[in-house]
PDB file of C-alpha atoms in Angstrom:
ATOM      1  CA  UNK A   1       7.635 -13.697  -1.357  1.00 68.00           C
ATOM      2  CA  UNK A   2       5.431 -16.013  -3.343  1.00 85.00           C
ATOM      3  CA  UNK A   3       2.092 -14.771  -4.646  1.00 94.00           C
ATOM      4  CA  UNK A   4       0.306 -16.647  -1.861  1.00 96.00           C
ATOM      5  CA  UNK A   5       2.631 -15.280   0.820  1.00 96.00           C
ATOM      6  CA  UNK A   6       2.146 -11.754  -0.528  1.00 97.00           C
ATOM      7  CA  UNK A   7      -1.634 -12.188  -0.614  1.00 97.00           C
ATOM      8  CA  UNK A   8      -1.621 -13.410   2.991  1.00 97.00           C
ATOM      9  CA  UNK A   9       0.702 -10.642   4.184  1.00 98.00           C
ATOM     10  CA  UNK A  10      -1.393  -7.967   2.469  1.00 97.00           C
ATOM     11  CA  UNK A  11      -4.592  -9.311   3.992  1.00 98.00           C
ATOM     12  CA  UNK A  12      -3.032  -9.546   7.439  1.00 98.00           C
ATOM     13  CA  UNK A  13      -1.748  -5.992   7.131  1.00 97.00           C
ATOM     14  CA  UNK A  14      -5.259  -4.762   6.307  1.00 96.00           C
ATOM     15  CA  UNK A  15      -6.712  -6.714   9.234  1.00 96.00           C
ATOM     16  CA  UNK A  16      -4.218  -5.296  11.727  1.00 96.00           C
ATOM     17  CA  UNK A  17      -4.793  -1.777  10.407  1.00 95.00           C
ATOM     18  CA  UNK A  18      -8.559  -2.185  10.792  1.00 93.00           C
ATOM     19  CA  UNK A  19      -8.703  -4.097  14.071  1.00 94.00           C
ATOM     20  CA  UNK A  20      -5.411  -3.472  15.846  1.00 93.00           C
ATOM     21  CA  UNK A  21      -3.181  -6.267  17.056  1.00 94.00           C
ATOM     22  CA  UNK A  22      -5.138  -7.544  20.056  1.00 90.00           C
ATOM     23  CA  UNK A  23      -8.682  -7.724  18.693  1.00 90.00           C
ATOM     24  CA  UNK A  24      -8.744  -9.905  15.564  1.00 94.00           C
ATOM     25  CA  UNK A  25      -9.208 -13.603  16.144  1.00 95.00           C
ATOM     26  CA  UNK A  26      -7.723 -16.180  13.812  1.00 95.00           C
ATOM     27  CA  UNK A  27     -10.949 -16.444  11.796  1.00 96.00           C
ATOM     28  CA  UNK A  28     -10.881 -12.699  11.134  1.00 96.00           C
ATOM     29  CA  UNK A  29      -7.230 -12.936  10.097  1.00 97.00           C
ATOM     30  CA  UNK A  30      -7.934 -15.948   7.872  1.00 97.00           C
ATOM     31  CA  UNK A  31     -10.821 -14.123   6.194  1.00 97.00           C
ATOM     32  CA  UNK A  32      -8.681 -11.028   5.662  1.00 97.00           C
ATOM     33  CA  UNK A  33      -5.928 -13.149   4.126  1.00 97.00           C
ATOM     34  CA  UNK A  34      -8.446 -14.840   1.830  1.00 97.00           C
ATOM     35  CA  UNK A  35      -7.069 -18.330   2.370  1.00 97.00           C
ATOM     36  CA  UNK A  36      -7.948 -21.459   4.295  1.00 97.00           C
ATOM     37  CA  UNK A  37      -6.864 -21.796   7.892  1.00 96.00           C
ATOM     38  CA  UNK A  38      -4.453 -24.540   6.827  1.00 97.00           C
ATOM     39  CA  UNK A  39      -2.813 -22.259   4.241  1.00 97.00           C
ATOM     40  CA  UNK A  40      -2.647 -19.363   6.684  1.00 97.00           C
ATOM     41  CA  UNK A  41      -0.808 -21.519   9.219  1.00 97.00           C
ATOM     42  CA  UNK A  42       1.420 -23.035   6.532  1.00 97.00           C
ATOM     43  CA  UNK A  43       2.775 -19.575   5.686  1.00 97.00           C
ATOM     44  CA  UNK A  44       2.450 -17.963   9.117  1.00 97.00           C
ATOM     45  CA  UNK A  45       2.476 -20.707  11.776  1.00 97.00           C
ATOM     46  CA  UNK A  46       1.791 -18.410  14.739  1.00 95.00           C
ATOM     47  CA  UNK A  47       0.185 -15.086  15.542  1.00 94.00           C
ATOM     48  CA  UNK A  48       3.660 -13.565  15.988  1.00 95.00           C
ATOM     49  CA  UNK A  49       4.566 -14.738  12.483  1.00 96.00           C
ATOM     50  CA  UNK A  50       1.339 -13.215  11.168  1.00 97.00           C
ATOM     51  CA  UNK A  51       2.246  -9.834  12.657  1.00 97.00           C
ATOM     52  CA  UNK A  52       5.813 -10.036  11.348  1.00 97.00           C
ATOM     53  CA  UNK A  53       4.613 -11.017   7.876  1.00 97.00           C
ATOM     54  CA  UNK A  54       2.176  -8.094   7.782  1.00 98.00           C
ATOM     55  CA  UNK A  55       4.834  -5.636   8.930  1.00 98.00           C
ATOM     56  CA  UNK A  56       7.472  -6.922   6.516  1.00 97.00           C
ATOM     57  CA  UNK A  57       4.943  -6.477   3.715  1.00 97.00           C
ATOM     58  CA  UNK A  58       4.158  -2.967   4.950  1.00 98.00           C
ATOM     59  CA  UNK A  59       7.874  -2.145   5.108  1.00 97.00           C
ATOM     60  CA  UNK A  60       8.310  -3.016   1.428  1.00 97.00           C
ATOM     61  CA  UNK A  61       5.221  -1.026   0.442  1.00 97.00           C
ATOM     62  CA  UNK A  62       6.465   1.952   2.455  1.00 97.00           C
ATOM     63  CA  UNK A  63       9.903   1.879   0.819  1.00 97.00           C
ATOM     64  CA  UNK A  64       8.285   1.713  -2.592  1.00 96.00           C
ATOM     65  CA  UNK A  65       5.938   4.589  -1.786  1.00 96.00           C
ATOM     66  CA  UNK A  66       8.612   6.857  -0.359  1.00 96.00           C
ATOM     67  CA  UNK A  67      11.549   6.058  -2.643  1.00 93.00           C
ATOM     68  CA  UNK A  68      10.206   4.775  -5.970  1.00 89.00           C
ATOM     69  CA  UNK A  69      11.358   7.080  -8.727  1.00 79.00           C
ATOM     70  CA  UNK A  70       8.830   9.229 -10.498  1.00 63.00           C
ATOM     71  CA  UNK A  71       9.405   8.944 -14.262  1.00 59.00           C
ATOM     72  CA  UNK A  72      11.243  11.995 -15.525  1.00 55.00           C
ATOM     73  CA  UNK A  73      11.528  13.579 -12.075  1.00 55.00           C
ATOM     74  CA  UNK A  74      15.228  12.895 -11.481  1.00 59.00           C
ATOM     75  CA  UNK A  75      16.611  12.424  -7.990  1.00 70.00           C
ATOM     76  CA  UNK A  76      14.385  12.840  -4.981  1.00 78.00           C
ATOM     77  CA  UNK A  77      14.943  15.841  -2.756  1.00 89.00           C
ATOM     78  CA  UNK A  78      14.535  15.760   0.996  1.00 93.00           C
ATOM     79  CA  UNK A  79      11.403  17.911   0.633  1.00 93.00           C
ATOM     80  CA  UNK A  80       9.924  15.348  -1.789  1.00 92.00           C
ATOM     81  CA  UNK A  81      10.725  12.496   0.605  1.00 95.00           C
ATOM     82  CA  UNK A  82       8.994  14.404   3.418  1.00 96.00           C
ATOM     83  CA  UNK A  83       5.973  14.984   1.163  1.00 95.00           C
ATOM     84  CA  UNK A  84       5.824  11.281   0.344  1.00 95.00           C
ATOM     85  CA  UNK A  85       6.009  10.333   4.027  1.00 97.00           C
ATOM     86  CA  UNK A  86       3.222  12.810   4.750  1.00 96.00           C
ATOM     87  CA  UNK A  87       1.136  11.378   1.914  1.00 96.00           C
ATOM     88  CA  UNK A  88       1.657   7.887   3.369  1.00 97.00           C
ATOM     89  CA  UNK A  89       0.555   9.100   6.761  1.00 96.00           C
ATOM     90  CA  UNK A  90      -2.551  10.721   5.305  1.00 96.00           C
ATOM     91  CA  UNK A  91      -3.586   7.708   3.245  1.00 95.00           C
ATOM     92  CA  UNK A  92      -2.098   4.678   5.005  1.00 95.00           C
ATOM     93  CA  UNK A  93      -1.441   5.595   8.632  1.00 93.00           C
ATOM     94  CA  UNK A  94      -3.625   8.482   9.825  1.00 89.00           C
ATOM     95  CA  UNK A  95      -3.616   7.065  13.367  1.00 89.00           C
ATOM     96  CA  UNK A  96       0.145   6.602  13.554  1.00 92.00           C
ATOM     97  CA  UNK A  97       2.892   4.150  12.761  1.00 95.00           C
ATOM     98  CA  UNK A  98       1.754   0.520  12.569  1.00 96.00           C
ATOM     99  CA  UNK A  99       5.234  -0.659  13.599  1.00 96.00           C
ATOM    100  CA  UNK A 100       5.026   1.312  16.839  1.00 96.00           C
ATOM    101  CA  UNK A 101       1.492   0.026  17.437  1.00 95.00           C
ATOM    102  CA  UNK A 102       2.718  -3.555  17.063  1.00 96.00           C
ATOM    103  CA  UNK A 103       5.546  -3.028  19.543  1.00 96.00           C
ATOM    104  CA  UNK A 104       3.164  -1.315  21.969  1.00 95.00           C
ATOM    105  CA  UNK A 105       0.826  -4.327  21.747  1.00 94.00           C
ATOM    106  CA  UNK A 106       3.662  -6.784  22.457  1.00 94.00           C
ATOM    107  CA  UNK A 107       6.496  -4.864  24.154  1.00 94.00           C
ATOM    108  CA  UNK A 108       8.247  -8.068  25.198  1.00 94.00           C
ATOM    109  CA  UNK A 109       8.599  -9.268  21.597  1.00 95.00           C
ATOM    110  CA  UNK A 110      12.232  -8.695  20.667  1.00 96.00           C
ATOM    111  CA  UNK A 111      11.661  -9.619  17.021  1.00 95.00           C
ATOM    112  CA  UNK A 112       9.058  -6.869  16.662  1.00 95.00           C
ATOM    113  CA  UNK A 113      11.357  -4.323  18.254  1.00 96.00           C
ATOM    114  CA  UNK A 114      14.177  -5.415  15.946  1.00 97.00           C
ATOM    115  CA  UNK A 115      11.882  -5.082  12.930  1.00 97.00           C
ATOM    116  CA  UNK A 116      10.835  -1.584  14.062  1.00 97.00           C
ATOM    117  CA  UNK A 117      14.486  -0.553  14.396  1.00 97.00           C
ATOM    118  CA  UNK A 118      15.360  -2.090  11.030  1.00 97.00           C
ATOM    119  CA  UNK A 119      12.459  -0.328   9.313  1.00 97.00           C
ATOM    120  CA  UNK A 120      13.297   3.099  10.746  1.00 97.00           C
ATOM    121  CA  UNK A 121      17.045   2.818  10.150  1.00 96.00           C
ATOM    122  CA  UNK A 122      16.643   1.506   6.604  1.00 97.00           C
ATOM    123  CA  UNK A 123      14.335   4.389   5.685  1.00 97.00           C
ATOM    124  CA  UNK A 124      16.779   6.943   7.093  1.00 97.00           C
ATOM    125  CA  UNK A 125      19.815   5.295   5.472  1.00 96.00           C
ATOM    126  CA  UNK A 126      18.131   5.095   2.077  1.00 93.00           C
ATOM    127  CA  UNK A 127      17.076   8.744   2.291  1.00 94.00           C
ATOM    128  CA  UNK A 128      20.564   9.808   3.372  1.00 93.00           C
ATOM    129  CA  UNK A 129      22.107   7.984   0.427  1.00 91.00           C
ATOM    130  CA  UNK A 130      19.607   9.432  -2.042  1.00 89.00           C
ATOM    131  CA  UNK A 131      20.221  13.014  -0.973  1.00 89.00           C
ATOM    132  CA  UNK A 132      23.965  12.560  -0.498  1.00 89.00           C
ATOM    133  CA  UNK A 133      24.277  13.070   3.243  1.00 90.00           C
ATOM    134  CA  UNK A 134      25.115   9.599   4.578  1.00 92.00           C
ATOM    135  CA  UNK A 135      26.642  11.079   7.729  1.00 94.00           C
ATOM    136  CA  UNK A 136      23.240  12.520   8.702  1.00 94.00           C
ATOM    137  CA  UNK A 137      21.185   9.317   8.651  1.00 96.00           C
ATOM    138  CA  UNK A 138      20.460   9.602  12.384  1.00 96.00           C
ATOM    139  CA  UNK A 139      19.328  13.209  11.931  1.00 96.00           C
ATOM    140  CA  UNK A 140      16.997  12.057   9.160  1.00 96.00           C
ATOM    141  CA  UNK A 141      15.665   9.210  11.322  1.00 97.00           C
ATOM    142  CA  UNK A 142      14.865  11.765  14.017  1.00 96.00           C
ATOM    143  CA  UNK A 143      13.204  14.083  11.503  1.00 97.00           C
ATOM    144  CA  UNK A 144      11.104  11.339   9.903  1.00 97.00           C
ATOM    145  CA  UNK A 145      10.123   9.887  13.264  1.00 96.00           C
ATOM    146  CA  UNK A 146       9.031  13.307  14.441  1.00 96.00           C
ATOM    147  CA  UNK A 147       6.887  13.649  11.331  1.00 96.00           C
ATOM    148  CA  UNK A 148       5.246  10.241  11.665  1.00 96.00           C
ATOM    149  CA  UNK A 149       4.613  10.603  15.391  1.00 95.00           C
ATOM    150  CA  UNK A 150       3.134  14.091  15.178  1.00 96.00           C
ATOM    151  CA  UNK A 151       1.131  13.506  11.997  1.00 94.00           C
ATOM    152  CA  UNK A 152      -1.977  12.181  13.811  1.00 94.00           C
ATOM    153  CA  UNK A 153      -2.019  15.348  15.945  1.00 95.00           C
ATOM    154  CA  UNK A 154      -0.868  18.035  13.531  1.00 96.00           C
ATOM    155  CA  UNK A 155      -1.382  16.732   9.988  1.00 93.00           C
ATOM    156  CA  UNK A 156      -0.074  19.141   7.352  1.00 94.00           C
ATOM    157  CA  UNK A 157       1.463  21.346  10.042  1.00 96.00           C
ATOM    158  CA  UNK A 158       3.769  18.432  10.917  1.00 96.00           C
ATOM    159  CA  UNK A 159       4.880  18.295   7.282  1.00 96.00           C
ATOM    160  CA  UNK A 160       5.622  22.022   7.144  1.00 96.00           C
ATOM    161  CA  UNK A 161       7.590  21.805  10.384  1.00 96.00           C
ATOM    162  CA  UNK A 162       9.576  18.810   9.131  1.00 96.00           C
ATOM    163  CA  UNK A 163      10.475  20.749   5.985  1.00 95.00           C
ATOM    164  CA  UNK A 164      11.626  23.740   8.033  1.00 95.00           C
ATOM    165  CA  UNK A 165      13.880  21.514  10.120  1.00 94.00           C
ATOM    166  CA  UNK A 166      15.128  19.744   6.979  1.00 93.00           C
ATOM    167  CA  UNK A 167      16.323  23.063   5.563  1.00 90.00           C
ATOM    168  CA  UNK A 168      18.690  23.333   8.548  1.00 88.00           C
ATOM    169  CA  UNK A 169      20.402  20.011   7.845  1.00 82.00           C
TER     170      UNK A 169
END
């Protein structure tokens, strides 16, 4: 992404987090992106493209948050990955997964559904590779999805439960 594309995607992500996917009009999205309407449409020529751009940006931020190495910490453990997902939920997604919210707002949009599936499977596959259990990527996807879906209801209790289930893998 170029600097302008990243700036737009970050602003759109913030707007969709704050206002949902149905509410913000194009002026709100333009203001959030911090660019002219012409520039917004140059980089994201439709509302669907705006949503996809925001979610692709969020996907990269999420991967960085969950999997970026901590200097001197060595390899990540499954418990550390769960803690990082929980931290993300607490700070970035206390009301639930933005990818699921986007699909719920436009259930007929196949590109959104594909992006949701890609996001979830990539997170699970990367975690499975990091902890050396590639054959359990689907189990990890289930575990992480359970954590992210129950976080808004249970908070830290969801994290503790996820860790208990992770010990059984």
